[in-house]
Coordinates of C-alpha atoms and ligand atoms in Angstrom, one line a residue:
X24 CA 10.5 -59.8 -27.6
X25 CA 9.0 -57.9 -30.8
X26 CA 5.3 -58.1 -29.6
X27 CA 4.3 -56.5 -32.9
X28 CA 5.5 -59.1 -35.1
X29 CA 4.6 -61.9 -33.1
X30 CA 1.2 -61.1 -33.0
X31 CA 1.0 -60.5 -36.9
X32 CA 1.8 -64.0 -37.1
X33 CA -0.4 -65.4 -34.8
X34 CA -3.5 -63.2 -35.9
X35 CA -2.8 -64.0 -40.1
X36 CA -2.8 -67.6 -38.8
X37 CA -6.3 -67.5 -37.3
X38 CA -7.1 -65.3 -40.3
X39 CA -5.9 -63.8 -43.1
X40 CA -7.0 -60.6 -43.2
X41 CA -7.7 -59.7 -39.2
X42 CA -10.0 -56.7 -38.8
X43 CA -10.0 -53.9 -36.2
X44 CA -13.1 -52.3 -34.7
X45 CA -12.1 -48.8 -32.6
X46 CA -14.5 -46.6 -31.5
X47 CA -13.4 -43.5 -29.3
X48 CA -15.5 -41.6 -27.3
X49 CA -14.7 -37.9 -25.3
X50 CA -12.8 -35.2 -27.0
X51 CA -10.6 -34.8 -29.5
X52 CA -7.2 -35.6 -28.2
X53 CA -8.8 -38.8 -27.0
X54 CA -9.4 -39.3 -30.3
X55 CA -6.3 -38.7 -31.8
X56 CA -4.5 -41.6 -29.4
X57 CA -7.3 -43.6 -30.2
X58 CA -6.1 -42.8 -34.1
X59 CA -2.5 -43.1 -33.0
X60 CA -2.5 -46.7 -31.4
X61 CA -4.8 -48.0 -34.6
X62 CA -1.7 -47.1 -36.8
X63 CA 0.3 -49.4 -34.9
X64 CA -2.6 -51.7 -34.7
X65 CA -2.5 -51.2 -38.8
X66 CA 1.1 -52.4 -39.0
X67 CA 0.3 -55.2 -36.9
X68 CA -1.3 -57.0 -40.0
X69 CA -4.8 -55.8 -39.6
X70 CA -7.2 -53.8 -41.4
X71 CA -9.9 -51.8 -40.0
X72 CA -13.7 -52.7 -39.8
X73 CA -16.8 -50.5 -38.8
X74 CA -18.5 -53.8 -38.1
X75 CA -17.9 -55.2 -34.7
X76 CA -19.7 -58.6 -35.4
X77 CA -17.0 -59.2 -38.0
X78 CA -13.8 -57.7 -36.0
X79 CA -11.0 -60.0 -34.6
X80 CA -10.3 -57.4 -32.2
X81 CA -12.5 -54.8 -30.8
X82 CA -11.0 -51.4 -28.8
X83 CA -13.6 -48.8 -27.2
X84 CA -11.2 -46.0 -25.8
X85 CA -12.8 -44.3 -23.2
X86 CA -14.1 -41.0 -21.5
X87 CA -14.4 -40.1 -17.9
X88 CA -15.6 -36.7 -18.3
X89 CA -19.1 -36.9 -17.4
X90 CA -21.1 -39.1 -15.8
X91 CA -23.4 -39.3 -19.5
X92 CA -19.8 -40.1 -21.2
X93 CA -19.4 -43.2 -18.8
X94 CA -22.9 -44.6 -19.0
X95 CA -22.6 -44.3 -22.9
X96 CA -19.4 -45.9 -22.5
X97 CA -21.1 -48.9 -20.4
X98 CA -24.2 -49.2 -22.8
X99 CA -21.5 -50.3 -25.6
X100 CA -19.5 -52.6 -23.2
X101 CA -22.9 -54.5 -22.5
X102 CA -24.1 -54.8 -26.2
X103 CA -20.4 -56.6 -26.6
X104 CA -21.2 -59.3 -24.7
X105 CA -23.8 -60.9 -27.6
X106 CA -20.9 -60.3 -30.0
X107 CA -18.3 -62.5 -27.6
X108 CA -20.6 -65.0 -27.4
X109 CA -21.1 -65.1 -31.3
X110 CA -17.9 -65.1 -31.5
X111 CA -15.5 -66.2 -28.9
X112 CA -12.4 -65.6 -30.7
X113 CA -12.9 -62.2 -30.6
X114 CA -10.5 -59.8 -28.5
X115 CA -12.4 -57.1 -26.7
X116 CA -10.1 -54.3 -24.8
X117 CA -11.1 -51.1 -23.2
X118 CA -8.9 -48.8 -22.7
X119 CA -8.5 -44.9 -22.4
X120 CA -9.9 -42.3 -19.4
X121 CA -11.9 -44.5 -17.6
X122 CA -9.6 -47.0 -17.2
X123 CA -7.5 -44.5 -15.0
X124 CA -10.4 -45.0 -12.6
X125 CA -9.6 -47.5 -10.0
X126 CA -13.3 -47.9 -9.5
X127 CA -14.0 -48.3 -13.3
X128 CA -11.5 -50.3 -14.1
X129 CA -12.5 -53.0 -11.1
X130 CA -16.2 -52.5 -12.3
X131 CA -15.6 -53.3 -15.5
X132 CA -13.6 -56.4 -14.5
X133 CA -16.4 -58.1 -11.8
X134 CA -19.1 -57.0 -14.2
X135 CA -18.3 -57.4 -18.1
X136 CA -16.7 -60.8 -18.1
X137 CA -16.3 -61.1 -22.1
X138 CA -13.8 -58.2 -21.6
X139 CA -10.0 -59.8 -22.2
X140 CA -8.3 -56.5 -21.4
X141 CA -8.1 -52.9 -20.2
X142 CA -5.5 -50.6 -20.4
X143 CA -4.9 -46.6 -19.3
X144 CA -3.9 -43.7 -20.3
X145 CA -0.7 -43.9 -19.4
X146 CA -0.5 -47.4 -20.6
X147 CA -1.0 -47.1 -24.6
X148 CA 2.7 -48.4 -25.1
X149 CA 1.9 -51.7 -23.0
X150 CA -0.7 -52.5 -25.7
X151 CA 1.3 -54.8 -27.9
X152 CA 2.0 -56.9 -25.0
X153 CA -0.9 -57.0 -23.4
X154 CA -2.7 -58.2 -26.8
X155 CA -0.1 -61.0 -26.9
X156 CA -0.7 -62.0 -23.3
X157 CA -4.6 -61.8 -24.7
X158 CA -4.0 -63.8 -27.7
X159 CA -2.0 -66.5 -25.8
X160 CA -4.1 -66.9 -22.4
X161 CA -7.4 -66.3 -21.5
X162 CA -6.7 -64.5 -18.2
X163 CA -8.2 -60.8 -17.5
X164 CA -5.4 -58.0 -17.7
X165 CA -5.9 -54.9 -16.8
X166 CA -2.5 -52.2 -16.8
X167 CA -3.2 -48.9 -15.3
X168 CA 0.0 -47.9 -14.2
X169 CA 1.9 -44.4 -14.8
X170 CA 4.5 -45.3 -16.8
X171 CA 6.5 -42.0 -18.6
X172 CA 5.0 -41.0 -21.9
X173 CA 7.2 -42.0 -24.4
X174 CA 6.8 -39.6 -27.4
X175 CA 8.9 -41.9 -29.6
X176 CA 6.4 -44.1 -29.5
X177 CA 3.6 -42.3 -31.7
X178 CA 2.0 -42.9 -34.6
X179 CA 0.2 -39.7 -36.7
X180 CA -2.5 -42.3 -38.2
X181 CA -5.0 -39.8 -39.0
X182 CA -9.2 -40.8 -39.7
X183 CA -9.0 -38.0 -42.2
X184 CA -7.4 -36.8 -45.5
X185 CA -8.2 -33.4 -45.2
X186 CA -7.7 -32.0 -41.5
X187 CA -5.2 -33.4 -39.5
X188 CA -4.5 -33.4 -35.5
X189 CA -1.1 -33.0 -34.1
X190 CA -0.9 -33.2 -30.3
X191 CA 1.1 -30.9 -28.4
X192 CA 1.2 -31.5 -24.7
X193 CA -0.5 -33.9 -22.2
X194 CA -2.2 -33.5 -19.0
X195 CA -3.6 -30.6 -17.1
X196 CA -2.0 -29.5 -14.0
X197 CA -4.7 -27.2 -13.3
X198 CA -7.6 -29.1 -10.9
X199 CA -10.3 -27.4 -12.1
X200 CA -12.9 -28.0 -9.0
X201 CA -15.1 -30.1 -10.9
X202 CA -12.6 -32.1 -13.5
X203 CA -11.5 -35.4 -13.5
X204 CA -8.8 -34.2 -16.7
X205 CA -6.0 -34.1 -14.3
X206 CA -6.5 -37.2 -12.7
X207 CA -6.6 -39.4 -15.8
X208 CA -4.3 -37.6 -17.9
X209 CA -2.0 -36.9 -15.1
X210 CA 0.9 -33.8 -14.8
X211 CA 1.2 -31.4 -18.1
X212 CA 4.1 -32.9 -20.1
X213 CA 4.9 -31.3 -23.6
X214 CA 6.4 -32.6 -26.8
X215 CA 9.5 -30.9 -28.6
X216 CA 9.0 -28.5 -30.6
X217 CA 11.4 -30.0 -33.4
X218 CA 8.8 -32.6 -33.8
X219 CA 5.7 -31.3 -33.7
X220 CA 7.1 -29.2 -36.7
X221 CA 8.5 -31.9 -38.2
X222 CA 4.7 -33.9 -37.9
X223 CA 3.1 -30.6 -39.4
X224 CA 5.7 -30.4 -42.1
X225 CA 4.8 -34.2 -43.1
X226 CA 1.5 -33.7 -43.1
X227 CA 1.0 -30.6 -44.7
X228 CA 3.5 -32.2 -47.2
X229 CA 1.4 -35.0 -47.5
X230 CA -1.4 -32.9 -48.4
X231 CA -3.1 -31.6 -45.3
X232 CA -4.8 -28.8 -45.4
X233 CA -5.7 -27.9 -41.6
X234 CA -3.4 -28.5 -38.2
X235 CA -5.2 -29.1 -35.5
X236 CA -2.8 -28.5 -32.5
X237 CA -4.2 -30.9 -29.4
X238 CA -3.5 -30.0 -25.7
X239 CA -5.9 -30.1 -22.3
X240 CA -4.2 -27.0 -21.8
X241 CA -2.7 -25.7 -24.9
X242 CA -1.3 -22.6 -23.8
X243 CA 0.6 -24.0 -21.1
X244 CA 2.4 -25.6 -23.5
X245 CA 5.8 -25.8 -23.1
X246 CA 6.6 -25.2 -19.6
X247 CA 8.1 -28.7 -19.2
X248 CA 10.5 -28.2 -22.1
X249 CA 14.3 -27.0 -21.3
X250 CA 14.5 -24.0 -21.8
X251 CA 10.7 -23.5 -22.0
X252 CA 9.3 -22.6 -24.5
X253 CA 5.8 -20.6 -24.8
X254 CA 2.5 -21.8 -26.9
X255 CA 3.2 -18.3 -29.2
X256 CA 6.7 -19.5 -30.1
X257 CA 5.8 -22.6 -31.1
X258 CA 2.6 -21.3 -33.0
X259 CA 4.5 -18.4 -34.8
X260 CA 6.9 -21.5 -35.8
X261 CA 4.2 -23.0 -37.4
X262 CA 2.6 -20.3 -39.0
X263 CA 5.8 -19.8 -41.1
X264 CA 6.3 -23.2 -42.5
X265 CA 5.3 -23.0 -46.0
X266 CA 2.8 -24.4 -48.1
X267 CA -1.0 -24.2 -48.8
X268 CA -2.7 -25.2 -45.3
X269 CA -4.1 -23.6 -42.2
X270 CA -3.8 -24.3 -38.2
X271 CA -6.0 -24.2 -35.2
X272 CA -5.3 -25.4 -31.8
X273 CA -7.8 -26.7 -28.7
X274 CA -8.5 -25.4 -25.8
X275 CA -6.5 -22.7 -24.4
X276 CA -7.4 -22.0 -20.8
X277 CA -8.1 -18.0 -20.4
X278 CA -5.4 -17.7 -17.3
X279 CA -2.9 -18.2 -20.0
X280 CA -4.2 -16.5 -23.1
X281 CA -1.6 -13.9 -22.9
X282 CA -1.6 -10.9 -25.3
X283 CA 1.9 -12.4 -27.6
X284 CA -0.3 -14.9 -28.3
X285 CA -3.3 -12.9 -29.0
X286 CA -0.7 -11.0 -31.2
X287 CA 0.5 -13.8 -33.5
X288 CA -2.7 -15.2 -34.2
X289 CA -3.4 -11.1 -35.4
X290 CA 0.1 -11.6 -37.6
X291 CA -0.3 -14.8 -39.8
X292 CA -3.3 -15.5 -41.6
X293 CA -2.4 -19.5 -41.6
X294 CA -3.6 -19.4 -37.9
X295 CA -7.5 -19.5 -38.2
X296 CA -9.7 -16.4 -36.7
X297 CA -11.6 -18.4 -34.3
X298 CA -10.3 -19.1 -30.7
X299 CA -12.5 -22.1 -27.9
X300 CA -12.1 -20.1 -25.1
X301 CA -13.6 -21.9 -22.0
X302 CA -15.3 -19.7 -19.5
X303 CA -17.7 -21.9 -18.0
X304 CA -19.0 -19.4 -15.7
X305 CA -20.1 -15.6 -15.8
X306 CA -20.4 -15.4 -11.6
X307 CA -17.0 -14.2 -9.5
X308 CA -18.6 -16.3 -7.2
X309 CA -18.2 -19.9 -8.9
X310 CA -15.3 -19.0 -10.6
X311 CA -13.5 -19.5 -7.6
X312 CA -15.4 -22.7 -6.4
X313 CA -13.9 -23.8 -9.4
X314 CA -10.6 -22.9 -9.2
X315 CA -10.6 -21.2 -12.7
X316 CA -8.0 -18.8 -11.4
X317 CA -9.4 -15.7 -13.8
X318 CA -12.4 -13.3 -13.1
X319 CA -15.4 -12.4 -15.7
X320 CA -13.7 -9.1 -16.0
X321 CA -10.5 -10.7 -16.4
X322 CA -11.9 -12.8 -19.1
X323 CA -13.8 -9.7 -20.6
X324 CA -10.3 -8.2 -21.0
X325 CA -9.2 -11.1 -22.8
X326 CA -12.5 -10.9 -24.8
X327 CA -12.0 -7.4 -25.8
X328 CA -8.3 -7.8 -27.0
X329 CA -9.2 -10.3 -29.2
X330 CA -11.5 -8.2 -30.7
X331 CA -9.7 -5.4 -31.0
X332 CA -6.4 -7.3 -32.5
X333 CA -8.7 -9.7 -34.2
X334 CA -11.3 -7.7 -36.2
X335 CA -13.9 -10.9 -37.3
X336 CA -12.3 -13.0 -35.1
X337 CA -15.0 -15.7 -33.5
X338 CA -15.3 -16.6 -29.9
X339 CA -16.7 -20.0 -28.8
X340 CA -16.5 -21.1 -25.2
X341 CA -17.6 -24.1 -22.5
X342 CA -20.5 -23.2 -20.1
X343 CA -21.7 -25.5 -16.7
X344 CA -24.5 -25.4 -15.7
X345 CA -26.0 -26.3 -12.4
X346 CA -22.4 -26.2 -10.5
X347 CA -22.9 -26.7 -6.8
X348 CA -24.2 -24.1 -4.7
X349 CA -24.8 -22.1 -8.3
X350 CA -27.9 -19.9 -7.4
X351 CA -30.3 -18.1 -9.6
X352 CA -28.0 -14.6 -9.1
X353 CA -25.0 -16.7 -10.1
X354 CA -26.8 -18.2 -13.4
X355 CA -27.8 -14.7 -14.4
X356 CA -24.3 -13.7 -14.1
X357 CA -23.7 -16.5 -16.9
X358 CA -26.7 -15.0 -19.3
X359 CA -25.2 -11.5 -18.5
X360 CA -21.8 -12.6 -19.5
X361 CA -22.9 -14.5 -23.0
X362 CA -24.8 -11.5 -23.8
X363 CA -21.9 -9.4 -23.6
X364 CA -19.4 -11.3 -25.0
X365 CA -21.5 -12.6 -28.3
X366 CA -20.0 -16.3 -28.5
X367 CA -20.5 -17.2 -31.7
X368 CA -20.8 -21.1 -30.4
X369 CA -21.4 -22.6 -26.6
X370 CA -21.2 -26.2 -25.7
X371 CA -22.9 -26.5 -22.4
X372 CA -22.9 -29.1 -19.9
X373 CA -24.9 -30.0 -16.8
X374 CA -22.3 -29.8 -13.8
X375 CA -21.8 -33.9 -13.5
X376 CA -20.1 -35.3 -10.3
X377 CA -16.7 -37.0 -10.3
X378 CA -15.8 -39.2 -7.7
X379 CA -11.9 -37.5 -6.5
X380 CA -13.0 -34.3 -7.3
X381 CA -12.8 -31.3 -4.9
X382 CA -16.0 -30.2 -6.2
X383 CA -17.8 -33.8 -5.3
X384 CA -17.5 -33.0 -1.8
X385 CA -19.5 -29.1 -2.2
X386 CA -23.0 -29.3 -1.0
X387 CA -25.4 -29.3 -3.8
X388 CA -29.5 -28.3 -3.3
X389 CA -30.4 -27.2 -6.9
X390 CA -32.7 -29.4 -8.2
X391 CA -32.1 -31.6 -11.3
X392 CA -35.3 -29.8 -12.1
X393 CA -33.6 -26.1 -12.3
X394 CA -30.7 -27.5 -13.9
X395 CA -32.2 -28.7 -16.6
X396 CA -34.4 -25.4 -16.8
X397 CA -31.1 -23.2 -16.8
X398 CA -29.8 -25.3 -19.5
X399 CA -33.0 -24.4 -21.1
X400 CA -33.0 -20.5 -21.2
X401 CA -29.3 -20.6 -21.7
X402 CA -29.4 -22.7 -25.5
X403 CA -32.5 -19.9 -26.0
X404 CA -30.6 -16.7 -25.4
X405 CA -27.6 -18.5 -27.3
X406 CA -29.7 -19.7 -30.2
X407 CA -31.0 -16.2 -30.5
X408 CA -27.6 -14.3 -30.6
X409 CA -26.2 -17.1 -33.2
X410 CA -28.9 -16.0 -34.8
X411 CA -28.2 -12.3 -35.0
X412 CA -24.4 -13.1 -35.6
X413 CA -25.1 -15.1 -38.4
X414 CA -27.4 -13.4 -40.3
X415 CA -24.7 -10.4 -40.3
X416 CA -22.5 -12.6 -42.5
X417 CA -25.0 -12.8 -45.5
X418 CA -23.8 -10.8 -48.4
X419 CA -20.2 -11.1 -47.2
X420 CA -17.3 -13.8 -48.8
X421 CA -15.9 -16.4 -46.8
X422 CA -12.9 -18.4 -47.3
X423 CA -14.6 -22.1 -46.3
X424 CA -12.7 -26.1 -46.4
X425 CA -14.9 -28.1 -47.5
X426 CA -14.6 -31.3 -46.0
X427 CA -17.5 -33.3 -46.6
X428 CA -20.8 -33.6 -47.9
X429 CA -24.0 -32.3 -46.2
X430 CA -27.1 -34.5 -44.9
X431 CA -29.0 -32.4 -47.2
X432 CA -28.2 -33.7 -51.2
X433 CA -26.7 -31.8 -53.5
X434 CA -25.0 -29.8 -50.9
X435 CA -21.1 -30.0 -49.4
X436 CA -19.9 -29.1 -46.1
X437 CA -17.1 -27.4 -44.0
X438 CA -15.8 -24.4 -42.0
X439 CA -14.9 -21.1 -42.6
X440 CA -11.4 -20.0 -41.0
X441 CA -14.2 -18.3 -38.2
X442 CA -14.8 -22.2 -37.5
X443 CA -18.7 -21.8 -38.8
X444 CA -20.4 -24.7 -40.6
X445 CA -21.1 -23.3 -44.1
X446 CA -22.9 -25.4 -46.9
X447 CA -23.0 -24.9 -50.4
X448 CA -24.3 -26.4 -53.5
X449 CA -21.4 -28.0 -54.9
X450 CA -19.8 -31.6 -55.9
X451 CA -17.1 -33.6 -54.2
X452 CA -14.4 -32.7 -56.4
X453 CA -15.0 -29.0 -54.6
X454 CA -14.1 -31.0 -51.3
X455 CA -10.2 -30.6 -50.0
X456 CA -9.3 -27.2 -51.3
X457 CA -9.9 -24.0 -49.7
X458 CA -13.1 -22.3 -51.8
X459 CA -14.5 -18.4 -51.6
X460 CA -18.0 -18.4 -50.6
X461 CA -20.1 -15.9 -51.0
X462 CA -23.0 -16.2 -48.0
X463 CA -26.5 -16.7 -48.8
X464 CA -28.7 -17.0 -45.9
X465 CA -28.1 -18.1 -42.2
X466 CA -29.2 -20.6 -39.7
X467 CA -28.4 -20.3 -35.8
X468 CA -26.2 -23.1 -36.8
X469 CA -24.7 -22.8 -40.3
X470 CA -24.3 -20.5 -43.3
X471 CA -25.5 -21.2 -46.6
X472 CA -23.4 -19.9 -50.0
X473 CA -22.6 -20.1 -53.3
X474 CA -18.9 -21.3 -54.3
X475 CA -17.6 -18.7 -56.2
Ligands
SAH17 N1 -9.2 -28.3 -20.9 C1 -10.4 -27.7 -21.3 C2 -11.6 -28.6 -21.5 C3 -11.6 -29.9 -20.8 S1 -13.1 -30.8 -20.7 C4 -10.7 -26.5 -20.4 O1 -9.9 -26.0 -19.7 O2 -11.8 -25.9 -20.5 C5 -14.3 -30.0 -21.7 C6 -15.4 -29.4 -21.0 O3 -16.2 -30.3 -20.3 C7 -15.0 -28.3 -20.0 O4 -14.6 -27.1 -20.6 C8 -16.2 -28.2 -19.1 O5 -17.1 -27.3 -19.6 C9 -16.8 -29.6 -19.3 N2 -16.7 -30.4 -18.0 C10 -15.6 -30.8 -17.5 N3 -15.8 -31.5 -16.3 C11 -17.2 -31.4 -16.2 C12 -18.1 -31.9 -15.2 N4 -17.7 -32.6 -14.1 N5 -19.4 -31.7 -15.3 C13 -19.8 -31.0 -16.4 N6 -19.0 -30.5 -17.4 C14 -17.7 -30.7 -17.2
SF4_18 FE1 -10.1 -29.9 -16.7 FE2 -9.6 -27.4 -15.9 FE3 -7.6 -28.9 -16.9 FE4 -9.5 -28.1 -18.5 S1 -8.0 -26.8 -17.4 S2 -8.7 -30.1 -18.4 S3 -11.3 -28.1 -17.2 S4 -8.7 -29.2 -15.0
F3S19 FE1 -12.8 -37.3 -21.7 FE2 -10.4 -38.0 -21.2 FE3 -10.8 -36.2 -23.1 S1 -11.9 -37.7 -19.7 S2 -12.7 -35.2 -22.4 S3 -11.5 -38.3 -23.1 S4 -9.1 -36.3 -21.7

């Protein structure tokens, strides 16, 4: 049966112009399948709304990382229920991470009872159907089976028209201690190469101006594919497809940030000078409870070829805080580490239990007290060497894509190929092309310029 074109009939019958609501939550692949099932969702007849009261079907595609993720996740399910009973036409699904969750998913089904239907990550293809079955009956579905990805089946919808994300591999076959990634997003599976430079050539043809290459694990890609083929193939492929654009790619793990790949982001200047590189801990100690498989000195190595292959190069990275057992000694070992290595960015998360996890069963005394007082001195000593590293930019000329405008007026937005937020008085028709900045002043945050 063609689900899809069933249900555009039956949807332009109740109304004739069926709106979608979407919202994703969690990181940016998640995102990206969240964009690519509203594409098929858009050839299904409907249009997209950013009003649930007025939406014939509502999606909230969902994250598992943290336990703050989740709650947000379950404030938004709750609110729906006024909106059901406003309207009871309305299709509400949940899909995504948490779904994956056997204890989630059967949560969300005794608890949210204006919930039609859920759906996992493995799942996304089932969606036609089960929004038929929804359409047709009023029973509860909920599919969280782990049925092969089909890459056929894909859609490169994008929420943009500037920056574009192409994703490269699924799943994480590392089990980090203290992640629930691999258990939602299952075993690392990769895409062909033929077609992810295929996408990047449509896009960039289309008039993208930035790649964004999407993997848990990015430079694992490639070791399902026969023959394999490494991440710095496929990136040195991509660097040499013509045209006026630029690429970056999130996260490579450090275990795999080899020095070939160090070396091709040196070669092409269409690969952006700014690498995420995830440490999450400065202590040996901690680095093994959590199974990172690389050591600080390790990492340092990696740290220091970057630099010296990469002159300007920026270095962001993912800190915990407060894993278990993590002592004072341990946390200093963090503040030594992000002194030395000069991030230019952290995103920093208090450690956050996940039910499955080997790290959920470690014993755990720190108080939520200390944890929160790490996290603390650890955004001071950052803010304070984002401010030194910023200020050095003033004076200098960077090449920025501007992609937006800025909360203050008068002022538009976007990043440097170093991935730093500059601003600069300007109009929108400055937005969409790549523009040399010369830097004004600095925040611990941002860079202010003039567009020359
Ligand atoms: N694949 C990437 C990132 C995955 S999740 C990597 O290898 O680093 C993004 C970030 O969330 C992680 O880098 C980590 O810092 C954080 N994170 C993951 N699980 C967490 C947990 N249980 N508690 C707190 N932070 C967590
Ligand atoms: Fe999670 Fe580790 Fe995989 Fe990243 S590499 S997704 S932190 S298990
Ligand atoms: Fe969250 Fe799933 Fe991404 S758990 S971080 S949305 S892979």
């Amino acid at each position: 049966m063609d689900y899809a074109d069933t249900i555009k009939k039956i949807v332009t019958r109740i109304s004739p112009s069926p709106t979608v609501f979407i919202r994703s939550f969690g990181c940016r692949l998640n995102v990206s399948d969240g964009n690519s099932l509203l594409g098929k969702i858009l050839d299904m007849g409907f249009t997209v709304t950013n009003d649930v009261n007025c939406a014939a079907l509502i999606i909230l595609n969902t994250c598992a990382v943290r336990e703050n993720a989740e709650k947000k996740v379950y404030g938004v399910i709750g609110e729906l229920k006024h909106v059901k009973e406003k309207n009871p036409d309305v299709i509400i699904a949940v899909c995504g991470c948490m779904i994956e969750e056997n204890h989630v998913a059967e949560f969300i089904k005794n608890t949210y009872r204006h919930v039609d239907f859920c759906f996992g990550t493995f799942a996304y293809g089932k969606f036609p159907e089960l929004l038929y079955n929804a359409l047709t009956t009023a029973e509860f579905q909920c599919d969280n089976n782990k049925y092969p990805t089909d890459f056929t089946d894909f859609n490169l919808y994008q929420d943009n028209v500037i920056k574009a994300d192409v994703p490269i591999m699924y799943g994480c076959n590392n089990y980090c201690s203290y992640c629930i990634v691999p258990y939602v997003r299952g075993r690392e599976r990769s895409r062909e190469v033929s077609d992810i430079l295929s996408d990047i050539r449509s896009l960039t043809d289309n008039g993208f101006k930035e790649i964004l290459l999407l993997g848990q694990n990015v430079n694992s890609y490639g070791n399902t594919l026969l023959p394999p083929t490494p991440f710095s193939s496929l990136l040195k492929q991509a660097a040499e497809i013509p045209g006026d654009f630029k690429i970056r790619f999130m996260s490579p793990h450090p275990k795999d940030m080899r020095k070939d790949l160090i070396d091709i982001i040196a070669e092409y200047p269409k690969l952006c000078k700014s690498i995420h590189l995830p440490l999450q801990s400065g202590s040996n100690r901690i680095l093994e409870l959590m199974n990172r498989q690389y050591s600080r000195e390790t990492y340092m190595e990696i740290v220091k070829y970057i630099r010296k292959k990469i002159p300007g190069c920026t270095i962001s990275t993912d800190i915990i805080v407060g894993f278990p057992s993590e002592t004072e000694y341990d946390f200093e070992e963090t503040l030594s580490i992000i002194k030395e290595a000069k991030f230019y960015n952290i995103f920093s998360f208090i450690y956050s239990k996940r039910v499955g996890t080997k790290a959920a069963d470690l014993p755990d005394k720190t108080t939520a007290a200390e944890k929160t007082s790490r996290m603390t001195r650890l955004l001071s000593l950052q803010r304070e060497i984002s401010t030194e590293l910023y200020a050095k930019y003033v004076g200098k000329t960077l090449t920025v894509l501007f992609d937006g405008t800025s909360k203050t007026e008068g002022l538009i937005s976007g990043k440097s190929d170093e991935g730093i937020i500059v601003e600069a008085p300007g109009k929108t028709d400055k937005i969409g092309e790549y523009r040399k900045v010369r830097i004004t002043g600095s925040h611990n945050w941002a860079l202010h310029g003039e567009i020359l």
